[in-house]
Amino acid sequence: MKNFNSFAFILFIALFVSSCGPSKEEKAADARLAAIQSLIDNQQYELASQQIDSVHLLYPKLIDKRKLAAALSDTLLRRQSVGNLAYCEKMLPLKIHEQDSLLNKFRYEKNDKYQTYGNFIYKTQVTEQNYDRTYLKCYVDENLDLYLISQCAGSALNHRIVKVSTGDVSVSSDSVNVDAGEFYSFTNDGMYFESMTFVNQKAKDLVTFIADNSDAKIKVELKGKRKLSYMLSENDKKAITETFKLWTVMHEVKQMTIEVNKSNKRLLNINNRNLKKQLEKQK
């Protein structure tokens, strides 16, 4: 009987110790946390972020493991932010210099009475030098919106579609809703004018094609009640290509500036959280 009692006591102790050890769920969480650390070390930040989210979803009751996941999230954000800042500190001055160099080729225009944002117009395409001809005009405004205007002078086409092509390759705009205010026509000193305005993505498809094919001869076709076609001039090709470059660089400068601010804010928030934890431990 004494031996039986001793065996029962040993078995109880073994079961108690076993119950106090890590559970199967905790071991799985630990393995996932180790995998997350490996992903962060290998700069696979998107996958690491997804796995961090999965810890909170799969193990809602394992508070200590979720705290470790939150700490790993801070590690991930810190490394991302430091990397982004290093890249932007290197590239942003170069992009600003490129933007400023391009802006020297443009003229700034703004009517304070009617416009919220001023326009940057390539110097060969300013209105007073081109008002009486049929051509494509491109510009970007201070809000970083890209515009392409198809102007037709002296002939009533009521055109809604612009097609640009070189050889067998072409890009055509979609038909634009007249109610959107993108089609405009008027008569000045007995001469008829009409224009179609494309903005941002509608403009980008046409402008990108022109910029990518600036070394080739580009045919422009206007389609409305009648059709009209002409060859895009070298000056207009250059103006559109340079405007597209400016628009692209201005977007890059803006995005990098936003990223610098976001990264600095993330680092500040992480540092504040860590400071708060240290103060709580000292209490």
Short mmCIF file of N, CA and C in Angstrom, two decimals, residues 93-260:
data_model
loop_
_atom_site.label_atom_id
_atom_site.label_comp_id
_atom_site.label_asym_id
_atom_site.label_seq_id
_atom_site.Cartn_x
_atom_site.Cartn_y
_atom_site.Cartn_z
N PRO A 93 16.86 64.53 -52.56
CA PRO A 93 17.56 65.71 -53.10
C PRO A 93 17.82 65.61 -54.60
N LEU A 94 18.10 64.39 -55.08
CA LEU A 94 18.32 64.20 -56.52
C LEU A 94 17.05 64.45 -57.31
N LYS A 95 15.92 63.97 -56.78
CA LYS A 95 14.64 64.16 -57.47
C LYS A 95 14.21 65.62 -57.44
N ILE A 96 14.47 66.31 -56.34
CA ILE A 96 14.13 67.73 -56.26
C ILE A 96 14.97 68.52 -57.26
N HIS A 97 16.24 68.16 -57.38
CA HIS A 97 17.11 68.82 -58.37
C HIS A 97 16.60 68.57 -59.78
N GLU A 98 16.19 67.32 -60.07
CA GLU A 98 15.65 66.99 -61.39
C GLU A 98 14.36 67.77 -61.65
N GLN A 99 13.51 67.87 -60.65
CA GLN A 99 12.26 68.62 -60.79
C GLN A 99 12.54 70.09 -61.07
N ASP A 100 13.47 70.68 -60.33
CA ASP A 100 13.79 72.10 -60.52
C ASP A 100 14.39 72.36 -61.91
N SER A 101 15.21 71.42 -62.38
CA SER A 101 15.81 71.56 -63.71
C SER A 101 14.74 71.52 -64.80
N LEU A 102 13.76 70.65 -64.63
CA LEU A 102 12.66 70.56 -65.60
C LEU A 102 11.79 71.81 -65.55
N LEU A 103 11.54 72.32 -64.36
CA LEU A 103 10.66 73.49 -64.22
C LEU A 103 11.21 74.72 -64.94
N ASN A 104 12.51 74.76 -65.16
CA ASN A 104 13.10 75.88 -65.90
C ASN A 104 12.60 75.95 -67.34
N LYS A 105 12.06 74.83 -67.84
CA LYS A 105 11.57 74.77 -69.22
C LYS A 105 10.08 75.13 -69.30
N PHE A 106 9.48 75.41 -68.15
CA PHE A 106 8.04 75.66 -68.09
C PHE A 106 7.74 77.07 -67.61
N ARG A 107 6.52 77.52 -67.94
CA ARG A 107 6.06 78.79 -67.43
C ARG A 107 4.88 78.53 -66.49
N TYR A 108 4.89 79.23 -65.38
CA TYR A 108 3.81 79.10 -64.40
C TYR A 108 2.70 80.08 -64.74
N GLU A 109 1.46 79.58 -64.82
CA GLU A 109 0.32 80.43 -65.13
C GLU A 109 -0.80 80.18 -64.12
N LYS A 110 -1.40 81.25 -63.65
CA LYS A 110 -2.54 81.10 -62.74
C LYS A 110 -3.41 82.34 -62.79
N ASN A 111 -4.71 82.12 -62.92
CA ASN A 111 -5.70 83.20 -62.82
C ASN A 111 -6.31 83.09 -61.42
N ASP A 112 -5.90 83.96 -60.52
CA ASP A 112 -6.34 83.87 -59.12
C ASP A 112 -7.86 83.96 -58.97
N LYS A 113 -8.51 84.57 -59.93
CA LYS A 113 -9.96 84.74 -59.84
C LYS A 113 -10.70 83.44 -60.12
N TYR A 114 -10.15 82.61 -61.00
CA TYR A 114 -10.86 81.40 -61.42
C TYR A 114 -10.16 80.09 -61.05
N GLN A 115 -8.90 80.13 -60.72
CA GLN A 115 -8.14 78.89 -60.51
C GLN A 115 -7.71 78.72 -59.05
N THR A 116 -7.84 77.49 -58.57
CA THR A 116 -7.32 77.13 -57.25
C THR A 116 -5.86 76.77 -57.34
N TYR A 117 -5.51 76.08 -58.43
CA TYR A 117 -4.13 75.65 -58.63
C TYR A 117 -3.57 76.27 -59.92
N GLY A 118 -2.32 76.69 -59.86
CA GLY A 118 -1.66 77.19 -61.05
C GLY A 118 -1.19 76.06 -61.94
N ASN A 119 -0.88 76.38 -63.19
CA ASN A 119 -0.45 75.39 -64.18
C ASN A 119 1.01 75.59 -64.56
N PHE A 120 1.69 74.47 -64.82
CA PHE A 120 3.04 74.51 -65.36
C PHE A 120 2.96 74.09 -66.83
N ILE A 121 3.22 75.04 -67.73
CA ILE A 121 3.05 74.83 -69.17
C ILE A 121 4.39 74.96 -69.87
N TYR A 122 4.71 73.98 -70.69
CA TYR A 122 5.96 74.02 -71.44
C TYR A 122 5.98 75.29 -72.30
N LYS A 123 7.13 75.95 -72.34
CA LYS A 123 7.20 77.29 -72.90
C LYS A 123 6.79 77.38 -74.37
N THR A 124 6.96 76.32 -75.13
CA THR A 124 6.54 76.36 -76.54
C THR A 124 5.04 76.17 -76.70
N GLN A 125 4.32 75.85 -75.59
CA GLN A 125 2.89 75.59 -75.70
C GLN A 125 2.04 76.62 -74.97
N VAL A 126 2.63 77.74 -74.60
CA VAL A 126 1.83 78.77 -73.94
C VAL A 126 0.74 79.25 -74.89
N THR A 127 -0.40 79.61 -74.32
CA THR A 127 -1.61 79.85 -75.10
C THR A 127 -1.44 80.91 -76.18
N GLU A 128 -0.84 82.04 -75.84
CA GLU A 128 -0.78 83.15 -76.79
C GLU A 128 0.01 82.83 -78.06
N GLN A 129 0.87 81.81 -77.98
CA GLN A 129 1.66 81.44 -79.16
C GLN A 129 0.97 80.34 -79.99
N ASN A 130 -0.14 79.79 -79.48
CA ASN A 130 -0.72 78.62 -80.14
C ASN A 130 -2.23 78.67 -80.27
N TYR A 131 -2.84 79.81 -79.97
CA TYR A 131 -4.30 79.86 -79.88
C TYR A 131 -5.01 79.53 -81.19
N ASP A 132 -4.34 79.79 -82.33
CA ASP A 132 -5.03 79.67 -83.61
C ASP A 132 -4.68 78.42 -84.40
N ARG A 133 -4.16 77.39 -83.72
CA ARG A 133 -3.80 76.18 -84.47
C ARG A 133 -4.42 74.94 -83.87
N THR A 134 -4.43 73.86 -84.67
CA THR A 134 -4.92 72.57 -84.22
C THR A 134 -3.73 71.77 -83.69
N TYR A 135 -3.80 71.37 -82.40
CA TYR A 135 -2.65 70.69 -81.78
C TYR A 135 -3.06 70.03 -80.47
N LEU A 136 -2.14 69.27 -79.89
CA LEU A 136 -2.32 68.68 -78.57
C LEU A 136 -1.50 69.47 -77.58
N LYS A 137 -2.14 69.94 -76.53
CA LYS A 137 -1.47 70.72 -75.48
C LYS A 137 -1.48 69.92 -74.18
N CYS A 138 -0.33 69.87 -73.52
CA CYS A 138 -0.21 69.11 -72.29
C CYS A 138 0.34 70.01 -71.18
N TYR A 139 -0.21 69.86 -69.97
CA TYR A 139 0.35 70.59 -68.83
C TYR A 139 0.00 69.86 -67.53
N VAL A 140 0.69 70.27 -66.46
CA VAL A 140 0.44 69.71 -65.13
C VAL A 140 0.18 70.87 -64.18
N ASP A 141 -0.72 70.68 -63.22
CA ASP A 141 -1.00 71.77 -62.29
C ASP A 141 -0.37 71.50 -60.92
N GLU A 142 -0.55 72.46 -60.02
CA GLU A 142 0.08 72.36 -58.70
C GLU A 142 -0.49 71.23 -57.86
N ASN A 143 -1.65 70.74 -58.22
CA ASN A 143 -2.26 69.60 -57.53
C ASN A 143 -1.78 68.28 -58.10
N LEU A 144 -0.84 68.36 -59.05
CA LEU A 144 -0.25 67.20 -59.74
C LEU A 144 -1.27 66.47 -60.61
N ASP A 145 -2.23 67.21 -61.13
CA ASP A 145 -3.16 66.65 -62.12
C ASP A 145 -2.55 66.85 -63.51
N LEU A 146 -2.67 65.82 -64.33
CA LEU A 146 -2.12 65.86 -65.69
C LEU A 146 -3.24 66.13 -66.69
N TYR A 147 -3.02 67.09 -67.59
CA TYR A 147 -4.02 67.46 -68.58
C TYR A 147 -3.48 67.29 -69.99
N LEU A 148 -4.34 66.81 -70.88
CA LEU A 148 -4.05 66.82 -72.31
C LEU A 148 -5.27 67.41 -73.01
N ILE A 149 -5.04 68.49 -73.75
CA ILE A 149 -6.13 69.17 -74.45
C ILE A 149 -5.93 69.02 -75.94
N SER A 150 -6.97 68.51 -76.59
CA SER A 150 -6.97 68.44 -78.05
C SER A 150 -7.73 69.65 -78.57
N GLN A 151 -7.01 70.58 -79.18
CA GLN A 151 -7.65 71.78 -79.73
C GLN A 151 -7.75 71.67 -81.24
N CYS A 152 -8.92 72.01 -81.74
CA CYS A 152 -9.14 72.06 -83.18
C CYS A 152 -9.59 73.48 -83.55
N ALA A 153 -8.89 74.10 -84.48
CA ALA A 153 -9.18 75.48 -84.86
C ALA A 153 -9.68 75.55 -86.30
N GLY A 154 -10.81 76.25 -86.50
CA GLY A 154 -11.30 76.54 -87.83
C GLY A 154 -12.20 75.50 -88.44
N SER A 155 -12.43 74.37 -87.76
CA SER A 155 -13.25 73.31 -88.34
C SER A 155 -14.11 72.68 -87.27
N ALA A 156 -15.43 72.65 -87.46
CA ALA A 156 -16.35 72.08 -86.48
C ALA A 156 -16.42 70.57 -86.64
N LEU A 157 -15.76 69.86 -85.74
CA LEU A 157 -15.77 68.39 -85.77
C LEU A 157 -16.68 67.82 -84.70
N ASN A 158 -16.83 68.57 -83.59
CA ASN A 158 -17.48 68.05 -82.38
C ASN A 158 -16.81 66.74 -81.97
N HIS A 159 -15.49 66.75 -81.96
CA HIS A 159 -14.77 65.50 -81.70
C HIS A 159 -14.79 65.14 -80.21
N ARG A 160 -14.93 63.86 -79.96
CA ARG A 160 -14.96 63.31 -78.61
C ARG A 160 -13.84 62.30 -78.39
N ILE A 161 -13.23 61.83 -79.47
CA ILE A 161 -12.21 60.79 -79.38
C ILE A 161 -10.93 61.27 -80.06
N VAL A 162 -9.81 61.00 -79.39
CA VAL A 162 -8.49 61.31 -79.93
C VAL A 162 -7.70 60.00 -80.01
N LYS A 163 -7.14 59.76 -81.17
CA LYS A 163 -6.33 58.56 -81.38
C LYS A 163 -4.93 58.98 -81.82
N VAL A 164 -3.93 58.39 -81.19
CA VAL A 164 -2.54 58.64 -81.58
C VAL A 164 -1.94 57.32 -82.02
N SER A 165 -1.15 57.36 -83.09
CA SER A 165 -0.62 56.11 -83.62
C SER A 165 0.73 56.33 -84.28
N THR A 166 1.49 55.26 -84.33
CA THR A 166 2.73 55.23 -85.10
C THR A 166 2.82 53.84 -85.71
N GLY A 167 2.85 53.78 -87.02
CA GLY A 167 2.79 52.50 -87.71
C GLY A 167 1.48 51.80 -87.41
N ASP A 168 1.57 50.54 -86.96
CA ASP A 168 0.36 49.77 -86.66
C ASP A 168 -0.01 49.83 -85.18
N VAL A 169 0.72 50.59 -84.40
CA VAL A 169 0.47 50.66 -82.96
C VAL A 169 -0.25 51.97 -82.65
N SER A 170 -1.28 51.88 -81.81
CA SER A 170 -2.06 53.09 -81.51
C SER A 170 -2.68 53.02 -80.13
N VAL A 171 -3.10 54.20 -79.65
CA VAL A 171 -3.88 54.32 -78.42
C VAL A 171 -5.00 55.30 -78.70
N SER A 172 -6.19 54.96 -78.24
CA SER A 172 -7.34 55.82 -78.48
C SER A 172 -8.03 56.12 -77.16
N SER A 173 -8.48 57.37 -77.01
CA SER A 173 -9.23 57.74 -75.81
C SER A 173 -10.64 57.17 -75.90
N ASP A 174 -11.27 57.04 -74.75
CA ASP A 174 -12.67 56.65 -74.75
C ASP A 174 -13.53 57.85 -75.08
N SER A 175 -14.74 57.58 -75.50
CA SER A 175 -15.68 58.67 -75.72
C SER A 175 -16.00 59.31 -74.37
N VAL A 176 -15.90 60.61 -74.29
CA VAL A 176 -16.07 61.32 -73.02
C VAL A 176 -17.44 61.96 -72.95
N ASN A 177 -18.06 61.88 -71.79
CA ASN A 177 -19.38 62.43 -71.57
C ASN A 177 -19.35 63.96 -71.72
N VAL A 178 -20.16 64.48 -72.61
CA VAL A 178 -20.20 65.93 -72.85
C VAL A 178 -20.64 66.66 -71.58
N ASP A 179 -21.52 66.02 -70.79
CA ASP A 179 -22.02 66.66 -69.58
C ASP A 179 -20.93 66.87 -68.53
N ALA A 180 -19.80 66.16 -68.67
CA ALA A 180 -18.71 66.31 -67.71
C ALA A 180 -17.96 67.62 -67.91
N GLY A 181 -18.30 68.35 -68.96
CA GLY A 181 -17.69 69.64 -69.21
C GLY A 181 -16.32 69.57 -69.84
N GLU A 182 -15.98 68.44 -70.46
CA GLU A 182 -14.66 68.27 -71.03
C GLU A 182 -14.60 68.68 -72.50
N PHE A 183 -15.76 68.85 -73.10
CA PHE A 183 -15.80 69.36 -74.47
C PHE A 183 -16.23 70.83 -74.43
N TYR A 184 -15.55 71.63 -75.21
CA TYR A 184 -15.84 73.07 -75.19
C TYR A 184 -15.66 73.63 -76.59
N SER A 185 -16.58 74.51 -77.01
CA SER A 185 -16.44 75.14 -78.33
C SER A 185 -16.87 76.60 -78.23
N PHE A 186 -16.25 77.42 -79.08
CA PHE A 186 -16.60 78.84 -79.09
C PHE A 186 -16.11 79.45 -80.41
N THR A 187 -16.60 80.67 -80.69
CA THR A 187 -16.17 81.42 -81.88
C THR A 187 -15.55 82.73 -81.43
N ASN A 188 -14.39 83.07 -82.00
CA ASN A 188 -13.70 84.31 -81.65
C ASN A 188 -13.27 85.02 -82.94
N ASP A 189 -13.76 86.23 -83.10
CA ASP A 189 -13.45 87.02 -84.32
C ASP A 189 -13.78 86.22 -85.58
N GLY A 190 -14.91 85.51 -85.53
CA GLY A 190 -15.38 84.76 -86.69
C GLY A 190 -14.69 83.42 -86.90
N MET A 191 -13.75 83.07 -86.02
CA MET A 191 -13.04 81.79 -86.16
C MET A 191 -13.54 80.81 -85.12
N TYR A 192 -13.80 79.58 -85.54
CA TYR A 192 -14.36 78.54 -84.68
C TYR A 192 -13.24 77.77 -83.98
N PHE A 193 -13.47 77.47 -82.69
CA PHE A 193 -12.53 76.66 -81.92
C PHE A 193 -13.31 75.62 -81.12
N GLU A 194 -12.72 74.46 -80.96
CA GLU A 194 -13.26 73.46 -80.04
C GLU A 194 -12.11 72.70 -79.38
N SER A 195 -12.39 72.18 -78.20
CA SER A 195 -11.34 71.45 -77.49
C SER A 195 -11.93 70.30 -76.69
N MET A 196 -11.14 69.26 -76.54
CA MET A 196 -11.47 68.11 -75.71
C MET A 196 -10.39 68.02 -74.65
N THR A 197 -10.78 67.97 -73.38
CA THR A 197 -9.83 67.93 -72.28
C THR A 197 -9.85 66.56 -71.60
N PHE A 198 -8.69 65.96 -71.49
CA PHE A 198 -8.52 64.68 -70.80
C PHE A 198 -7.67 64.92 -69.56
N VAL A 199 -8.07 64.31 -68.45
CA VAL A 199 -7.40 64.56 -67.17
C VAL A 199 -6.93 63.25 -66.55
N ASN A 200 -5.73 63.30 -66.01
CA ASN A 200 -5.12 62.19 -65.28
C ASN A 200 -5.10 60.90 -66.08
N GLN A 201 -5.82 59.85 -65.67
CA GLN A 201 -5.67 58.56 -66.34
C GLN A 201 -6.08 58.64 -67.81
N LYS A 202 -7.13 59.40 -68.11
CA LYS A 202 -7.55 59.55 -69.52
C LYS A 202 -6.46 60.23 -70.33
N ALA A 203 -5.79 61.19 -69.69
CA ALA A 203 -4.69 61.87 -70.38
C ALA A 203 -3.44 61.00 -70.40
N LYS A 204 -3.20 60.27 -69.30
CA LYS A 204 -1.96 59.51 -69.15
C LYS A 204 -1.77 58.49 -70.25
N ASP A 205 -2.82 57.78 -70.63
CA ASP A 205 -2.70 56.75 -71.67
C ASP A 205 -2.18 57.34 -72.97
N LEU A 206 -2.71 58.50 -73.36
CA LEU A 206 -2.29 59.16 -74.59
C LEU A 206 -0.89 59.76 -74.46
N VAL A 207 -0.66 60.41 -73.32
CA VAL A 207 0.63 61.08 -73.11
C VAL A 207 1.77 60.06 -73.01
N THR A 208 1.52 58.96 -72.31
CA THR A 208 2.55 57.92 -72.19
C THR A 208 2.93 57.37 -73.55
N PHE A 209 1.94 57.15 -74.40
CA PHE A 209 2.20 56.64 -75.75
C PHE A 209 3.08 57.62 -76.52
N ILE A 210 2.76 58.89 -76.43
CA ILE A 210 3.54 59.91 -77.15
C ILE A 210 4.97 59.96 -76.62
N ALA A 211 5.11 59.95 -75.28
CA ALA A 211 6.44 60.01 -74.68
C ALA A 211 7.28 58.78 -75.04
N ASP A 212 6.64 57.62 -75.05
CA ASP A 212 7.36 56.38 -75.37
C ASP A 212 7.76 56.30 -76.84
N ASN A 213 7.06 57.06 -77.69
CA ASN A 213 7.33 57.02 -79.12
C ASN A 213 7.77 58.38 -79.66
N SER A 214 8.42 59.15 -78.83
CA SER A 214 8.78 60.51 -79.20
C SER A 214 9.79 60.58 -80.35
N ASP A 215 10.50 59.48 -80.59
CA ASP A 215 11.46 59.46 -81.71
C ASP A 215 10.81 59.07 -83.04
N ALA A 216 9.54 58.68 -82.98
CA ALA A 216 8.84 58.23 -84.20
C ALA A 216 7.87 59.30 -84.68
N LYS A 217 7.40 59.13 -85.91
CA LYS A 217 6.36 60.01 -86.43
C LYS A 217 5.02 59.57 -85.85
N ILE A 218 4.31 60.51 -85.25
CA ILE A 218 3.04 60.19 -84.58
C ILE A 218 1.88 60.88 -85.28
N LYS A 219 0.90 60.08 -85.63
CA LYS A 219 -0.30 60.59 -86.30
C LYS A 219 -1.40 60.81 -85.26
N VAL A 220 -2.08 61.94 -85.35
CA VAL A 220 -3.20 62.26 -84.46
C VAL A 220 -4.48 62.24 -85.27
N GLU A 221 -5.48 61.51 -84.77
CA GLU A 221 -6.79 61.46 -85.44
C GLU A 221 -7.86 61.95 -84.47
N LEU A 222 -8.67 62.90 -84.94
CA LEU A 222 -9.78 63.42 -84.15
C LEU A 222 -11.07 62.86 -84.73
N LYS A 223 -11.91 62.28 -83.85
CA LYS A 223 -13.13 61.64 -84.33
C LYS A 223 -14.35 62.26 -83.67
N GLY A 224 -15.25 62.75 -84.50
CA GLY A 224 -16.51 63.31 -84.03
C GLY A 224 -17.56 63.09 -85.09
N LYS A 225 -18.30 64.13 -85.44
CA LYS A 225 -19.23 64.02 -86.56
C LYS A 225 -18.47 63.84 -87.86
N ARG A 226 -17.26 64.42 -87.87
CA ARG A 226 -16.33 64.19 -88.98
C ARG A 226 -14.99 63.77 -88.41
N LYS A 227 -14.05 63.45 -89.25
CA LYS A 227 -12.72 63.06 -88.83
C LYS A 227 -11.69 64.04 -89.36
N LEU A 228 -10.64 64.21 -88.59
CA LEU A 228 -9.53 65.05 -89.01
C LEU A 228 -8.25 64.39 -88.50
N SER A 229 -7.23 64.36 -89.34
CA SER A 229 -5.95 63.78 -88.90
C SER A 229 -4.81 64.72 -89.27
N TYR A 230 -3.74 64.65 -88.47
CA TYR A 230 -2.55 65.46 -88.73
C TYR A 230 -1.36 64.79 -88.03
N MET A 231 -0.16 65.19 -88.41
CA MET A 231 1.05 64.65 -87.79
C MET A 231 1.45 65.54 -86.62
N LEU A 232 1.74 64.95 -85.51
CA LEU A 232 2.15 65.70 -84.33
C LEU A 232 3.53 66.32 -84.58
N SER A 233 3.63 67.61 -84.34
CA SER A 233 4.89 68.31 -84.62
C SER A 233 5.98 67.89 -83.64
N GLU A 234 7.23 68.10 -84.04
CA GLU A 234 8.37 67.77 -83.17
C GLU A 234 8.33 68.60 -81.89
N ASN A 235 7.98 69.87 -82.02
CA ASN A 235 7.90 70.72 -80.83
C ASN A 235 6.85 70.23 -79.84
N ASP A 236 5.70 69.79 -80.37
CA ASP A 236 4.64 69.31 -79.49
C ASP A 236 5.00 67.96 -78.86
N LYS A 237 5.66 67.11 -79.63
CA LYS A 237 6.11 65.83 -79.06
C LYS A 237 7.06 66.09 -77.90
N LYS A 238 8.00 67.01 -78.11
CA LYS A 238 8.97 67.32 -77.06
C LYS A 238 8.27 67.93 -75.84
N ALA A 239 7.33 68.84 -76.09
CA ALA A 239 6.61 69.48 -74.99
C ALA A 239 5.82 68.47 -74.17
N ILE A 240 5.14 67.57 -74.84
CA ILE A 240 4.34 66.55 -74.15
C ILE A 240 5.24 65.59 -73.39
N THR A 241 6.36 65.19 -74.00
CA THR A 241 7.30 64.27 -73.35
C THR A 241 7.90 64.91 -72.10
N GLU A 242 8.30 66.18 -72.20
CA GLU A 242 8.90 66.87 -71.06
C GLU A 242 7.87 67.10 -69.95
N THR A 243 6.62 67.36 -70.33
CA THR A 243 5.56 67.53 -69.34
C THR A 243 5.30 66.23 -68.60
N PHE A 244 5.33 65.13 -69.32
CA PHE A 244 5.13 63.82 -68.69
C PHE A 244 6.28 63.53 -67.71
N LYS A 245 7.50 63.88 -68.09
CA LYS A 245 8.65 63.71 -67.19
C LYS A 245 8.45 64.54 -65.92
N LEU A 246 8.03 65.79 -66.09
CA LEU A 246 7.82 66.66 -64.94
C LEU A 246 6.75 66.09 -64.03
N TRP A 247 5.65 65.67 -64.60
CA TRP A 247 4.54 65.10 -63.82
C TRP A 247 5.01 63.88 -63.03
N THR A 248 5.80 63.02 -63.67
CA THR A 248 6.30 61.81 -63.02
C THR A 248 7.23 62.17 -61.86
N VAL A 249 8.16 63.09 -62.10
CA VAL A 249 9.12 63.48 -61.06
C VAL A 249 8.42 64.19 -59.90
N MET A 250 7.45 65.03 -60.21
CA MET A 250 6.71 65.73 -59.15
C MET A 250 5.97 64.74 -58.26
N HIS A 251 5.42 63.69 -58.86
CA HIS A 251 4.76 62.64 -58.07
C HIS A 251 5.78 61.91 -57.19
N GLU A 252 6.96 61.65 -57.72
CA GLU A 252 7.99 60.96 -56.94
C GLU A 252 8.44 61.82 -55.76
N VAL A 253 8.61 63.11 -55.99
CA VAL A 253 9.00 64.01 -54.91
C VAL A 253 7.92 64.05 -53.83
N LYS A 254 6.67 64.15 -54.26
CA LYS A 254 5.56 64.19 -53.29
C LYS A 254 5.49 62.89 -52.50
N GLN A 255 5.61 61.74 -53.18
CA GLN A 255 5.50 60.45 -52.50
C GLN A 255 6.64 60.25 -51.51
N MET A 256 7.85 60.65 -51.90
CA MET A 256 8.99 60.52 -50.99
C MET A 256 8.82 61.42 -49.77
N THR A 257 8.32 62.62 -49.98
CA THR A 257 8.09 63.55 -48.87
C THR A 257 7.06 62.98 -47.91
N ILE A 258 6.00 62.40 -48.45
CA ILE A 258 4.98 61.76 -47.61
C ILE A 258 5.59 60.60 -46.83
N GLU A 259 6.44 59.81 -47.51
CA GLU A 259 7.05 58.64 -46.87
C GLU A 259 7.99 59.07 -45.74
N VAL A 260 8.73 60.15 -45.94
CA VAL A 260 9.61 60.66 -44.88
C VAL A 260 8.79 61.04 -43.65
#
